[in-house]
mmCIF file of N, CA and C in Angstrom:
data_model
loop_
_atom_site.group_PDB
_atom_site.id
_atom_site.type_symbol
_atom_site.label_atom_id
_atom_site.label_comp_id
_atom_site.label_asym_id
_atom_site.label_seq_id
_atom_site.Cartn_x
_atom_site.Cartn_y
_atom_site.Cartn_z
ATOM 1 N N MET A 1480 16.799 39.967 154.261
ATOM 2 C CA MET A 1480 16.989 40.214 155.657
ATOM 3 C C MET A 1480 18.413 40.718 155.943
ATOM 4 N N ARG A 1481 19.383 40.171 155.181
ATOM 5 C CA ARG A 1481 20.759 40.625 155.365
ATOM 6 C C ARG A 1481 20.901 42.117 155.094
ATOM 7 N N SER A 1482 20.169 42.594 154.095
ATOM 8 C CA SER A 1482 20.281 44.015 153.768
ATOM 9 C C SER A 1482 19.810 44.886 154.921
ATOM 10 N N LEU A 1483 18.833 44.427 155.679
ATOM 11 C CA LEU A 1483 18.390 45.186 156.843
ATOM 12 C C LEU A 1483 19.442 45.174 157.940
ATOM 13 N N ALA A 1484 20.192 44.093 158.062
ATOM 14 C CA ALA A 1484 21.236 44.008 159.077
ATOM 15 C C ALA A 1484 22.387 44.966 158.753
ATOM 16 N N ALA A 1485 22.607 45.210 157.492
ATOM 17 C CA ALA A 1485 23.688 46.103 157.079
ATOM 18 C C ALA A 1485 23.285 47.571 157.172
ATOM 19 N N LEU A 1486 21.996 47.837 157.283
ATOM 20 C CA LEU A 1486 21.514 49.217 157.314
ATOM 21 C C LEU A 1486 22.121 50.037 158.444
ATOM 22 N N PRO A 1487 22.207 49.561 159.670
ATOM 23 C CA PRO A 1487 22.830 50.367 160.721
ATOM 24 C C PRO A 1487 24.291 50.698 160.428
ATOM 25 N N LEU A 1488 25.002 49.749 159.808
ATOM 26 C CA LEU A 1488 26.398 50.011 159.461
ATOM 27 C C LEU A 1488 26.506 51.114 158.402
ATOM 28 N N LEU A 1489 25.631 51.072 157.438
ATOM 29 C CA LEU A 1489 25.639 52.104 156.397
ATOM 30 C C LEU A 1489 25.301 53.463 156.985
ATOM 31 N N LEU A 1490 24.303 53.501 157.858
ATOM 32 C CA LEU A 1490 23.940 54.776 158.476
ATOM 33 C C LEU A 1490 25.053 55.294 159.370
ATOM 34 N N ALA A 1491 25.730 54.411 160.066
ATOM 35 C CA ALA A 1491 26.851 54.828 160.911
ATOM 36 C C ALA A 1491 27.985 55.399 160.066
ATOM 37 N N ALA A 1492 28.205 54.796 158.922
ATOM 38 C CA ALA A 1492 29.257 55.304 158.039
ATOM 39 C C ALA A 1492 28.931 56.695 157.535
ATOM 40 N N CYS A 1493 27.644 56.965 157.314
ATOM 41 C CA CYS A 1493 27.241 58.295 156.855
ATOM 42 C C CYS A 1493 27.455 59.345 157.930
ATOM 43 N N ALA A 1494 27.347 58.946 159.165
ATOM 44 C CA ALA A 1494 27.469 59.894 160.265
ATOM 45 C C ALA A 1494 28.909 60.096 160.701
ATOM 46 N N ALA A 1495 29.816 59.269 160.229
ATOM 47 C CA ALA A 1495 31.217 59.383 160.633
ATOM 48 C C ALA A 1495 31.799 60.692 160.133
ATOM 49 N N PRO A 1496 32.602 61.348 160.962
ATOM 50 C CA PRO A 1496 33.204 62.606 160.512
ATOM 51 C C PRO A 1496 34.139 62.360 159.332
ATOM 52 N N MET A 1497 34.086 63.258 158.388
ATOM 53 C CA MET A 1497 34.928 63.142 157.201
ATOM 54 C C MET A 1497 35.841 64.358 157.133
ATOM 55 N N ALA A 1498 37.038 64.122 156.668
ATOM 56 C CA ALA A 1498 37.970 65.225 156.476
ATOM 57 C C ALA A 1498 37.549 65.988 155.220
ATOM 58 N N VAL A 1499 37.353 67.270 155.371
ATOM 59 C CA VAL A 1499 36.973 68.110 154.247
ATOM 60 C C VAL A 1499 38.222 68.836 153.776
ATOM 61 N N PRO A 1500 38.596 68.649 152.513
ATOM 62 C CA PRO A 1500 39.797 69.338 152.035
ATOM 63 C C PRO A 1500 39.600 70.845 152.074
ATOM 64 N N VAL A 1501 40.603 71.522 152.538
ATOM 65 C CA VAL A 1501 40.563 72.978 152.623
ATOM 66 C C VAL A 1501 41.472 73.543 151.543
ATOM 67 N N ALA A 1502 40.908 74.397 150.727
ATOM 68 C CA ALA A 1502 41.696 75.010 149.656
ATOM 69 C C ALA A 1502 42.695 75.996 150.264
ATOM 70 N N ALA A 1503 43.855 76.051 149.659
ATOM 71 C CA ALA A 1503 44.854 77.017 150.103
ATOM 72 C C ALA A 1503 44.319 78.419 149.863
ATOM 73 N N PRO A 1504 44.573 79.331 150.793
ATOM 74 C CA PRO A 1504 44.081 80.693 150.591
ATOM 75 C C PRO A 1504 44.706 81.323 149.348
ATOM 76 N N GLN A 1505 43.892 82.038 148.617
ATOM 77 C CA GLN A 1505 44.378 82.708 147.408
ATOM 78 C C GLN A 1505 45.134 83.977 147.809
ATOM 79 N N PRO A 1506 46.239 84.244 147.135
ATOM 80 C CA PRO A 1506 46.992 85.463 147.452
ATOM 81 C C PRO A 1506 46.202 86.699 147.045
ATOM 82 N N SER A 1507 46.451 87.775 147.741
ATOM 83 C CA SER A 1507 45.816 89.052 147.403
ATOM 84 C C SER A 1507 46.457 89.584 146.120
ATOM 85 N N PRO A 1508 45.810 90.556 145.478
ATOM 86 C CA PRO A 1508 46.433 91.155 144.281
ATOM 87 C C PRO A 1508 47.832 91.710 144.562
ATOM 88 N N ALA A 1509 48.016 92.338 145.709
ATOM 89 C CA ALA A 1509 49.339 92.888 146.043
ATOM 90 C C ALA A 1509 50.368 91.773 146.203
ATOM 91 N N GLU A 1510 49.957 90.652 146.800
ATOM 92 C CA GLU A 1510 50.871 89.522 146.964
ATOM 93 C C GLU A 1510 51.228 88.910 145.610
ATOM 94 N N ARG A 1511 50.250 88.852 144.703
ATOM 95 C CA ARG A 1511 50.516 88.320 143.362
ATOM 96 C C ARG A 1511 51.505 89.202 142.605
ATOM 97 N N ILE A 1512 51.297 90.517 142.693
ATOM 98 C CA ILE A 1512 52.203 91.455 142.021
ATOM 99 C C ILE A 1512 53.612 91.311 142.586
ATOM 100 N N ALA A 1513 53.719 91.252 143.903
ATOM 101 C CA ALA A 1513 55.039 91.123 144.539
ATOM 102 C C ALA A 1513 55.720 89.823 144.118
ATOM 103 N N ALA A 1514 54.971 88.732 144.074
ATOM 104 C CA ALA A 1514 55.553 87.444 143.676
ATOM 105 C C ALA A 1514 55.997 87.467 142.221
ATOM 106 N N GLU A 1515 55.179 88.050 141.354
ATOM 107 C CA GLU A 1515 55.557 88.118 139.941
ATOM 108 C C GLU A 1515 56.762 89.033 139.756
ATOM 109 N N CYS A 1516 56.829 90.101 140.507
ATOM 110 C CA CYS A 1516 57.975 91.004 140.397
ATOM 111 C C CYS A 1516 59.262 90.346 140.886
ATOM 112 N N ARG A 1517 59.173 89.498 141.919
ATOM 113 C CA ARG A 1517 60.365 88.757 142.352
ATOM 114 C C ARG A 1517 60.845 87.836 141.227
ATOM 115 N N LEU A 1518 59.905 87.219 140.536
ATOM 116 C CA LEU A 1518 60.248 86.380 139.381
ATOM 117 C C LEU A 1518 60.891 87.220 138.285
ATOM 118 N N LEU A 1519 60.329 88.389 138.010
ATOM 119 C CA LEU A 1519 60.871 89.255 136.964
ATOM 120 C C LEU A 1519 62.266 89.764 137.320
ATOM 121 N N GLU A 1520 62.501 90.043 138.595
ATOM 122 C CA GLU A 1520 63.841 90.452 139.026
ATOM 123 C C GLU A 1520 64.837 89.318 138.787
ATOM 124 N N ARG A 1521 64.421 88.110 139.098
ATOM 125 C CA ARG A 1521 65.293 86.945 138.859
ATOM 126 C C ARG A 1521 65.539 86.778 137.362
ATOM 127 N N ALA A 1522 64.505 87.024 136.555
ATOM 128 C CA ALA A 1522 64.652 86.927 135.097
ATOM 129 C C ALA A 1522 65.661 87.959 134.596
ATOM 130 N N GLN A 1523 65.613 89.163 135.145
ATOM 131 C CA GLN A 1523 66.580 90.207 134.764
ATOM 132 C C GLN A 1523 67.997 89.752 135.083
ATOM 133 N N GLU A 1524 68.184 89.205 136.283
ATOM 134 C CA GLU A 1524 69.513 88.740 136.689
ATOM 135 C C GLU A 1524 70.002 87.612 135.774
ATOM 136 N N ALA A 1525 69.116 86.671 135.476
ATOM 137 C CA ALA A 1525 69.489 85.540 134.624
ATOM 138 C C ALA A 1525 69.802 85.997 133.203
ATOM 139 N N THR A 1526 69.056 86.974 132.717
ATOM 140 C CA THR A 1526 69.292 87.503 131.370
ATOM 141 C C THR A 1526 70.663 88.171 131.300
ATOM 142 N N ALA A 1527 70.945 89.031 132.281
ATOM 143 C CA ALA A 1527 72.243 89.719 132.314
ATOM 144 C C ALA A 1527 73.388 88.727 132.486
ATOM 145 N N ALA A 1528 73.177 87.687 133.300
ATOM 146 C CA ALA A 1528 74.223 86.684 133.528
ATOM 147 C C ALA A 1528 74.565 85.925 132.242
ATOM 148 N N ARG A 1529 73.628 85.848 131.325
ATOM 149 C CA ARG A 1529 73.879 85.178 130.040
ATOM 150 C C ARG A 1529 74.471 86.139 129.014
ATOM 151 N N GLY A 1530 74.684 87.377 129.410
ATOM 152 C CA GLY A 1530 75.240 88.361 128.497
ATOM 153 C C GLY A 1530 74.225 88.900 127.501
ATOM 154 N N LEU A 1531 72.946 88.732 127.792
ATOM 155 C CA LEU A 1531 71.882 89.216 126.912
ATOM 156 C C LEU A 1531 71.372 90.563 127.413
ATOM 157 N N ARG A 1532 70.698 91.275 126.540
ATOM 158 C CA ARG A 1532 70.167 92.580 126.925
ATOM 159 C C ARG A 1532 69.003 92.395 127.889
ATOM 160 N N ALA A 1533 69.116 92.988 129.064
ATOM 161 C CA ALA A 1533 68.067 92.943 130.081
ATOM 162 C C ALA A 1533 67.275 94.245 129.984
ATOM 163 N N TRP A 1534 66.133 94.188 129.319
ATOM 164 C CA TRP A 1534 65.311 95.377 129.108
ATOM 165 C C TRP A 1534 64.747 95.899 130.423
ATOM 166 N N PRO A 1535 64.786 97.215 130.627
ATOM 167 C CA PRO A 1535 64.160 97.764 131.837
ATOM 168 C C PRO A 1535 62.640 97.591 131.812
ATOM 169 N N ASP A 1536 62.084 97.378 130.635
ATOM 170 C CA ASP A 1536 60.643 97.182 130.483
ATOM 171 C C ASP A 1536 60.137 96.022 131.348
ATOM 172 N N VAL A 1537 61.005 95.051 131.599
ATOM 173 C CA VAL A 1537 60.627 93.865 132.361
ATOM 174 C C VAL A 1537 60.118 94.247 133.741
ATOM 175 N N LEU A 1538 60.676 95.274 134.342
ATOM 176 C CA LEU A 1538 60.350 95.624 135.729
ATOM 177 C C LEU A 1538 59.388 96.795 135.872
ATOM 178 N N ILE A 1539 58.849 97.295 134.786
ATOM 179 C CA ILE A 1539 57.907 98.420 134.872
ATOM 180 C C ILE A 1539 56.704 98.017 135.706
ATOM 181 N N GLY A 1540 56.381 98.880 136.664
ATOM 182 C CA GLY A 1540 55.231 98.637 137.527
ATOM 183 C C GLY A 1540 55.543 97.823 138.760
ATOM 184 N N CYS A 1541 56.767 97.351 138.889
ATOM 185 C CA CYS A 1541 57.138 96.556 140.060
ATOM 186 C C CYS A 1541 57.549 97.472 141.216
ATOM 187 N N PRO A 1542 57.121 97.120 142.425
ATOM 188 C CA PRO A 1542 57.542 97.904 143.588
ATOM 189 C C PRO A 1542 59.062 97.967 143.669
ATOM 190 N N GLY A 1543 59.573 99.152 143.981
ATOM 191 C CA GLY A 1543 61.009 99.339 144.095
ATOM 192 C C GLY A 1543 61.713 99.610 142.774
ATOM 193 N N HIS A 1544 60.942 99.701 141.696
ATOM 194 C CA HIS A 1544 61.543 99.940 140.373
ATOM 195 C C HIS A 1544 60.842 101.101 139.665
ATOM 196 N N ALA A 1545 60.602 102.167 140.404
ATOM 197 C CA ALA A 1545 59.908 103.327 139.840
ATOM 198 C C ALA A 1545 60.690 103.951 138.696
ATOM 199 N N GLU A 1546 62.002 103.729 138.665
ATOM 200 C CA GLU A 1546 62.845 104.310 137.624
ATOM 201 C C GLU A 1546 62.768 103.551 136.300
ATOM 202 N N ALA A 1547 62.180 102.362 136.317
ATOM 203 C CA ALA A 1547 62.104 101.550 135.094
ATOM 204 C C ALA A 1547 61.214 102.243 134.065
ATOM 205 N N GLU A 1548 61.720 102.351 132.862
ATOM 206 C CA GLU A 1548 60.985 103.006 131.768
ATOM 207 C C GLU A 1548 60.996 102.107 130.546
ATOM 208 N N ASN A 1549 60.047 102.358 129.653
ATOM 209 C CA ASN A 1549 60.009 101.620 128.392
ATOM 210 C C ASN A 1549 61.251 101.939 127.576
ATOM 211 N N ALA A 1550 61.958 100.921 127.172
ATOM 212 C CA ALA A 1550 63.130 101.092 126.312
ATOM 213 C C ALA A 1550 62.904 100.420 124.966
ATOM 214 N N MET A 1551 62.033 99.411 124.930
ATOM 215 C CA MET A 1551 61.764 98.724 123.671
ATOM 216 C C MET A 1551 60.942 99.635 122.758
ATOM 217 N N THR A 1552 61.285 99.617 121.493
ATOM 218 C CA THR A 1552 60.471 100.338 120.514
ATOM 219 C C THR A 1552 59.163 99.566 120.329
ATOM 220 N N LEU A 1553 58.234 100.186 119.638
ATOM 221 C CA LEU A 1553 56.970 99.501 119.364
ATOM 222 C C LEU A 1553 57.218 98.217 118.572
ATOM 223 N N ALA A 1554 58.117 98.269 117.622
ATOM 224 C CA ALA A 1554 58.434 97.079 116.827
ATOM 225 C C ALA A 1554 59.050 95.980 117.701
ATOM 226 N N GLN A 1555 59.939 96.352 118.618
ATOM 227 C CA GLN A 1555 60.551 95.370 119.510
ATOM 228 C C GLN A 1555 59.521 94.777 120.472
ATOM 229 N N ALA A 1556 58.642 95.622 120.993
ATOM 230 C CA ALA A 1556 57.588 95.143 121.894
ATOM 231 C C ALA A 1556 56.633 94.217 121.152
ATOM 232 N N SER A 1557 56.320 94.554 119.907
ATOM 233 C CA SER A 1557 55.447 93.695 119.103
ATOM 234 C C SER A 1557 56.107 92.349 118.836
ATOM 235 N N GLU A 1558 57.396 92.365 118.560
ATOM 236 C CA GLU A 1558 58.133 91.116 118.335
ATOM 237 C C GLU A 1558 58.158 90.272 119.612
ATOM 238 N N ALA A 1559 58.335 90.904 120.768
ATOM 239 C CA ALA A 1559 58.313 90.173 122.038
ATOM 240 C C ALA A 1559 56.948 89.521 122.254
ATOM 241 N N THR A 1560 55.891 90.225 121.894
ATOM 242 C CA THR A 1560 54.542 89.665 122.022
ATOM 243 C C THR A 1560 54.366 88.476 121.090
ATOM 244 N N ARG A 1561 54.876 88.577 119.869
ATOM 245 C CA ARG A 1561 54.792 87.447 118.933
ATOM 246 C C ARG A 1561 55.566 86.240 119.474
ATOM 247 N N ARG A 1562 56.756 86.492 120.038
ATOM 248 C CA ARG A 1562 57.540 85.401 120.626
ATOM 249 C C ARG A 1562 56.780 84.754 121.790
ATOM 250 N N ALA A 1563 56.144 85.580 122.593
ATOM 251 C CA ALA A 1563 55.384 85.053 123.737
ATOM 252 C C ALA A 1563 54.225 84.182 123.271
ATOM 253 N N ASN A 1564 53.523 84.632 122.254
ATOM 254 C CA ASN A 1564 52.381 83.864 121.745
ATOM 255 C C ASN A 1564 52.813 82.567 121.061
ATOM 256 N N ALA A 1565 53.991 82.568 120.456
ATOM 257 C CA ALA A 1565 54.474 81.389 119.737
ATOM 258 C C ALA A 1565 55.237 80.418 120.635
ATOM 259 N N ALA A 1566 55.621 80.861 121.815
ATOM 260 C CA ALA A 1566 56.449 80.030 122.690
ATOM 261 C C ALA A 1566 55.726 78.748 123.100
ATOM 262 N N GLN A 1567 56.452 77.644 123.015
ATOM 263 C CA GLN A 1567 55.938 76.367 123.501
ATOM 264 C C GLN A 1567 55.997 76.384 125.027
ATOM 265 N N LEU A 1568 54.926 75.937 125.657
ATOM 266 C CA LEU A 1568 54.911 75.935 127.115
ATOM 267 C C LEU A 1568 55.715 74.760 127.663
ATOM 268 N N PRO A 1569 56.648 75.033 128.562
ATOM 269 C CA PRO A 1569 57.362 73.934 129.208
ATOM 270 C C PRO A 1569 56.379 73.101 130.042
ATOM 271 N N GLU A 1570 56.719 71.853 130.275
ATOM 272 C CA GLU A 1570 55.858 70.964 131.051
ATOM 273 C C GLU A 1570 55.542 71.555 132.426
ATOM 274 N N ALA A 1571 56.532 72.179 133.057
ATOM 275 C CA ALA A 1571 56.319 72.769 134.385
ATOM 276 C C ALA A 1571 55.225 73.836 134.348
ATOM 277 N N VAL A 1572 55.125 74.559 133.257
ATOM 278 C CA VAL A 1572 54.089 75.592 133.123
ATOM 279 C C VAL A 1572 52.735 74.933 132.879
ATOM 280 N N ARG A 1573 52.685 73.983 131.961
ATOM 281 C CA ARG A 1573 51.419 73.285 131.670
ATOM 282 C C ARG A 1573 50.852 72.634 132.921
ATOM 283 N N ALA A 1574 51.716 72.077 133.751
ATOM 284 C CA ALA A 1574 51.273 71.375 134.956
ATOM 285 C C ALA A 1574 50.655 72.313 135.988
ATOM 286 N N GLN A 1575 50.995 73.610 135.914
ATOM 287 C CA GLN A 1575 50.498 74.561 136.908
ATOM 288 C C GLN A 1575 49.224 75.283 136.484
ATOM 289 N N GLY A 1576 48.797 75.108 135.258
ATOM 290 C CA GLY A 1576 47.510 75.649 134.849
ATOM 291 C C GLY A 1576 47.546 76.982 134.128
ATOM 292 N N ALA A 1577 46.346 77.554 133.981
ATOM 293 C CA ALA A 1577 46.151 78.750 133.160
ATOM 294 C C ALA A 1577 46.894 79.970 133.688
ATOM 295 N N ARG A 1578 46.897 80.175 134.988
ATOM 296 C CA ARG A 1578 47.602 81.345 135.532
ATOM 297 C C ARG A 1578 49.098 81.242 135.234
ATOM 298 N N ALA A 1579 49.648 80.042 135.311
ATOM 299 C CA ALA A 1579 51.071 79.854 135.008
ATOM 300 C C ALA A 1579 51.361 80.223 133.562
ATOM 301 N N GLU A 1580 50.472 79.839 132.658
ATOM 302 C CA GLU A 1580 50.661 80.199 131.255
ATOM 303 C C GLU A 1580 50.657 81.720 131.089
ATOM 304 N N THR A 1581 49.749 82.387 131.774
ATOM 305 C CA THR A 1581 49.683 83.848 131.693
ATOM 306 C C THR A 1581 50.973 84.480 132.198
ATOM 307 N N VAL A 1582 51.456 84.028 133.341
ATOM 308 C CA VAL A 1582 52.699 84.574 133.913
ATOM 309 C C VAL A 1582 53.866 84.324 132.966
ATOM 310 N N TYR A 1583 53.942 83.124 132.402
ATOM 311 C CA TYR A 1583 55.032 82.759 131.492
ATOM 312 C C TYR A 1583 55.029 83.645 130.247
ATOM 313 N N ARG A 1584 53.883 83.753 129.607
ATOM 314 C CA ARG A 1584 53.807 84.556 128.379
ATOM 315 C C ARG A 1584 54.003 86.052 128.668
ATOM 316 N N ARG A 1585 53.499 86.516 129.807
ATOM 317 C CA ARG A 1585 53.679 87.933 130.155
ATOM 318 C C ARG A 1585 55.152 88.241 130.379
ATOM 319 N N MET A 1586 55.877 87.301 130.972
ATOM 320 C CA MET A 1586 57.310 87.494 131.192
ATOM 321 C C MET A 1586 58.017 87.718 129.853
ATOM 322 N N ILE A 1587 57.693 86.912 128.866
ATOM 323 C CA ILE A 1587 58.319 87.026 127.546
ATOM 324 C C ILE A 1587 57.872 88.313 126.857
ATOM 325 N N THR A 1588 56.616 88.656 126.983
ATOM 326 C CA THR A 1588 56.101 89.897 126.379
ATOM 327 C C THR A 1588 56.824 91.112 126.923
ATOM 328 N N ARG A 1589 57.215 91.070 128.181
ATOM 329 C CA ARG A 1589 57.925 92.202 128.791
ATOM 330 C C ARG A 1589 59.372 92.305 128.313
ATOM 331 N N GLY A 1590 59.886 91.259 127.651
ATOM 332 C CA GLY A 1590 61.238 91.326 127.119
ATOM 333 C C GLY A 1590 62.187 90.264 127.636
ATOM 334 N N VAL A 1591 61.692 89.333 128.444
ATOM 335 C CA VAL A 1591 62.546 88.238 128.920
ATOM 336 C C VAL A 1591 62.739 87.257 127.763
ATOM 337 N N PRO A 1592 63.982 86.898 127.442
ATOM 338 C CA PRO A 1592 64.211 85.923 126.367
ATOM 339 C C PRO A 1592 63.518 84.587 126.687
ATOM 340 N N VAL A 1593 63.039 83.913 125.660
ATOM 341 C CA VAL A 1593 62.326 82.646 125.836
ATOM 342 C C VAL A 1593 63.194 81.640 126.591
ATOM 343 N N ALA A 1594 64.472 81.559 126.261
ATOM 344 C CA ALA A 1594 65.357 80.595 126.925
ATOM 345 C C ALA A 1594 65.443 80.870 128.432
ATOM 346 N N VAL A 1595 65.447 82.136 128.810
ATOM 347 C CA VAL A 1595 65.488 82.487 130.233
ATOM 348 C C VAL A 1595 64.156 82.138 130.884
ATOM 349 N N ALA A 1596 63.064 82.459 130.219
ATOM 350 C CA ALA A 1596 61.741 82.117 130.758
ATOM 351 C C ALA A 1596 61.618 80.613 130.953
ATOM 352 N N GLU A 1597 62.103 79.835 129.982
ATOM 353 C CA GLU A 1597 62.066 78.371 130.104
ATOM 354 C C GLU A 1597 62.856 77.899 131.314
ATOM 355 N N SER A 1598 64.015 78.503 131.539
ATOM 356 C CA SER A 1598 64.862 78.076 132.658
ATOM 357 C C SER A 1598 64.245 78.421 134.014
ATOM 358 N N LEU A 1599 63.367 79.399 134.044
ATOM 359 C CA LEU A 1599 62.733 79.806 135.307
ATOM 360 C C LEU A 1599 61.410 79.102 135.572
ATOM 361 N N ALA A 1600 60.893 78.404 134.576
ATOM 362 C CA ALA A 1600 59.552 77.818 134.680
ATOM 363 C C ALA A 1600 59.416 76.794 135.802
ATOM 364 N N ALA A 1601 60.480 76.141 136.179
ATOM 365 C CA ALA A 1601 60.405 75.108 137.213
ATOM 366 C C ALA A 1601 60.944 75.586 138.565
ATOM 367 N N THR A 1602 61.119 76.890 138.724
ATOM 368 C CA THR A 1602 61.676 77.418 139.970
ATOM 369 C C THR A 1602 60.579 77.704 140.993
ATOM 370 N N PRO A 1603 60.946 77.778 142.255
ATOM 371 C CA PRO A 1603 59.973 78.150 143.289
ATOM 372 C C PRO A 1603 59.397 79.555 143.066
ATOM 373 N N GLU A 1604 60.213 80.463 142.533
ATOM 374 C CA GLU A 1604 59.723 81.829 142.260
ATOM 375 C C GLU A 1604 58.611 81.801 141.225
ATOM 376 N N PHE A 1605 58.764 80.957 140.200
ATOM 377 C CA PHE A 1605 57.716 80.864 139.186
ATOM 378 C C PHE A 1605 56.452 80.271 139.801
ATOM 379 N N ALA A 1606 56.599 79.214 140.566
ATOM 380 C CA ALA A 1606 55.427 78.577 141.203
ATOM 381 C C ALA A 1606 54.688 79.568 142.091
ATOM 382 N N GLU A 1607 55.430 80.382 142.812
ATOM 383 C CA GLU A 1607 54.796 81.383 143.690
ATOM 384 C C GLU A 1607 54.071 82.435 142.864
ATOM 385 N N ALA A 1608 54.675 82.890 141.779
ATOM 386 C CA ALA A 1608 54.047 83.893 140.922
ATOM 387 C C ALA A 1608 52.807 83.344 140.225
ATOM 388 N N ALA A 1609 52.798 82.053 139.963
ATOM 389 C CA ALA A 1609 51.686 81.417 139.243
ATOM 390 C C ALA A 1609 50.552 80.976 140.162
ATOM 391 N N ARG A 1610 50.724 81.121 141.460
ATOM 392 C CA ARG A 1610 49.687 80.717 142.412
ATOM 393 C C ARG A 1610 48.441 81.527 142.264
#
């Protein structure tokens, strides 16, 4: 008999409005490119600030950098790809998921030194590019 007395309470709970989580809107392709390019520009600045060679290849295809051309030889580009594939993912990258890993490795493949990529992994620019 007690179970019947609880039935109205259970039904009322089912009818109560519930907050439905709303997913954040996904950025458009143009917004993703712009965010990744802002990250790449920061990577160029950080690379130069460390006295390392800042390859123009890093900014190829980015808005506002039409003058950027390939400077790395095929051997250098291949080595950058090997470094990107071998790079250990920082915790900040792992925590952000698969897209973050792609952005991180692509940054290194373009010629950003691993140490610079690691230093940028926990920045707001990286988080925005990895969204």
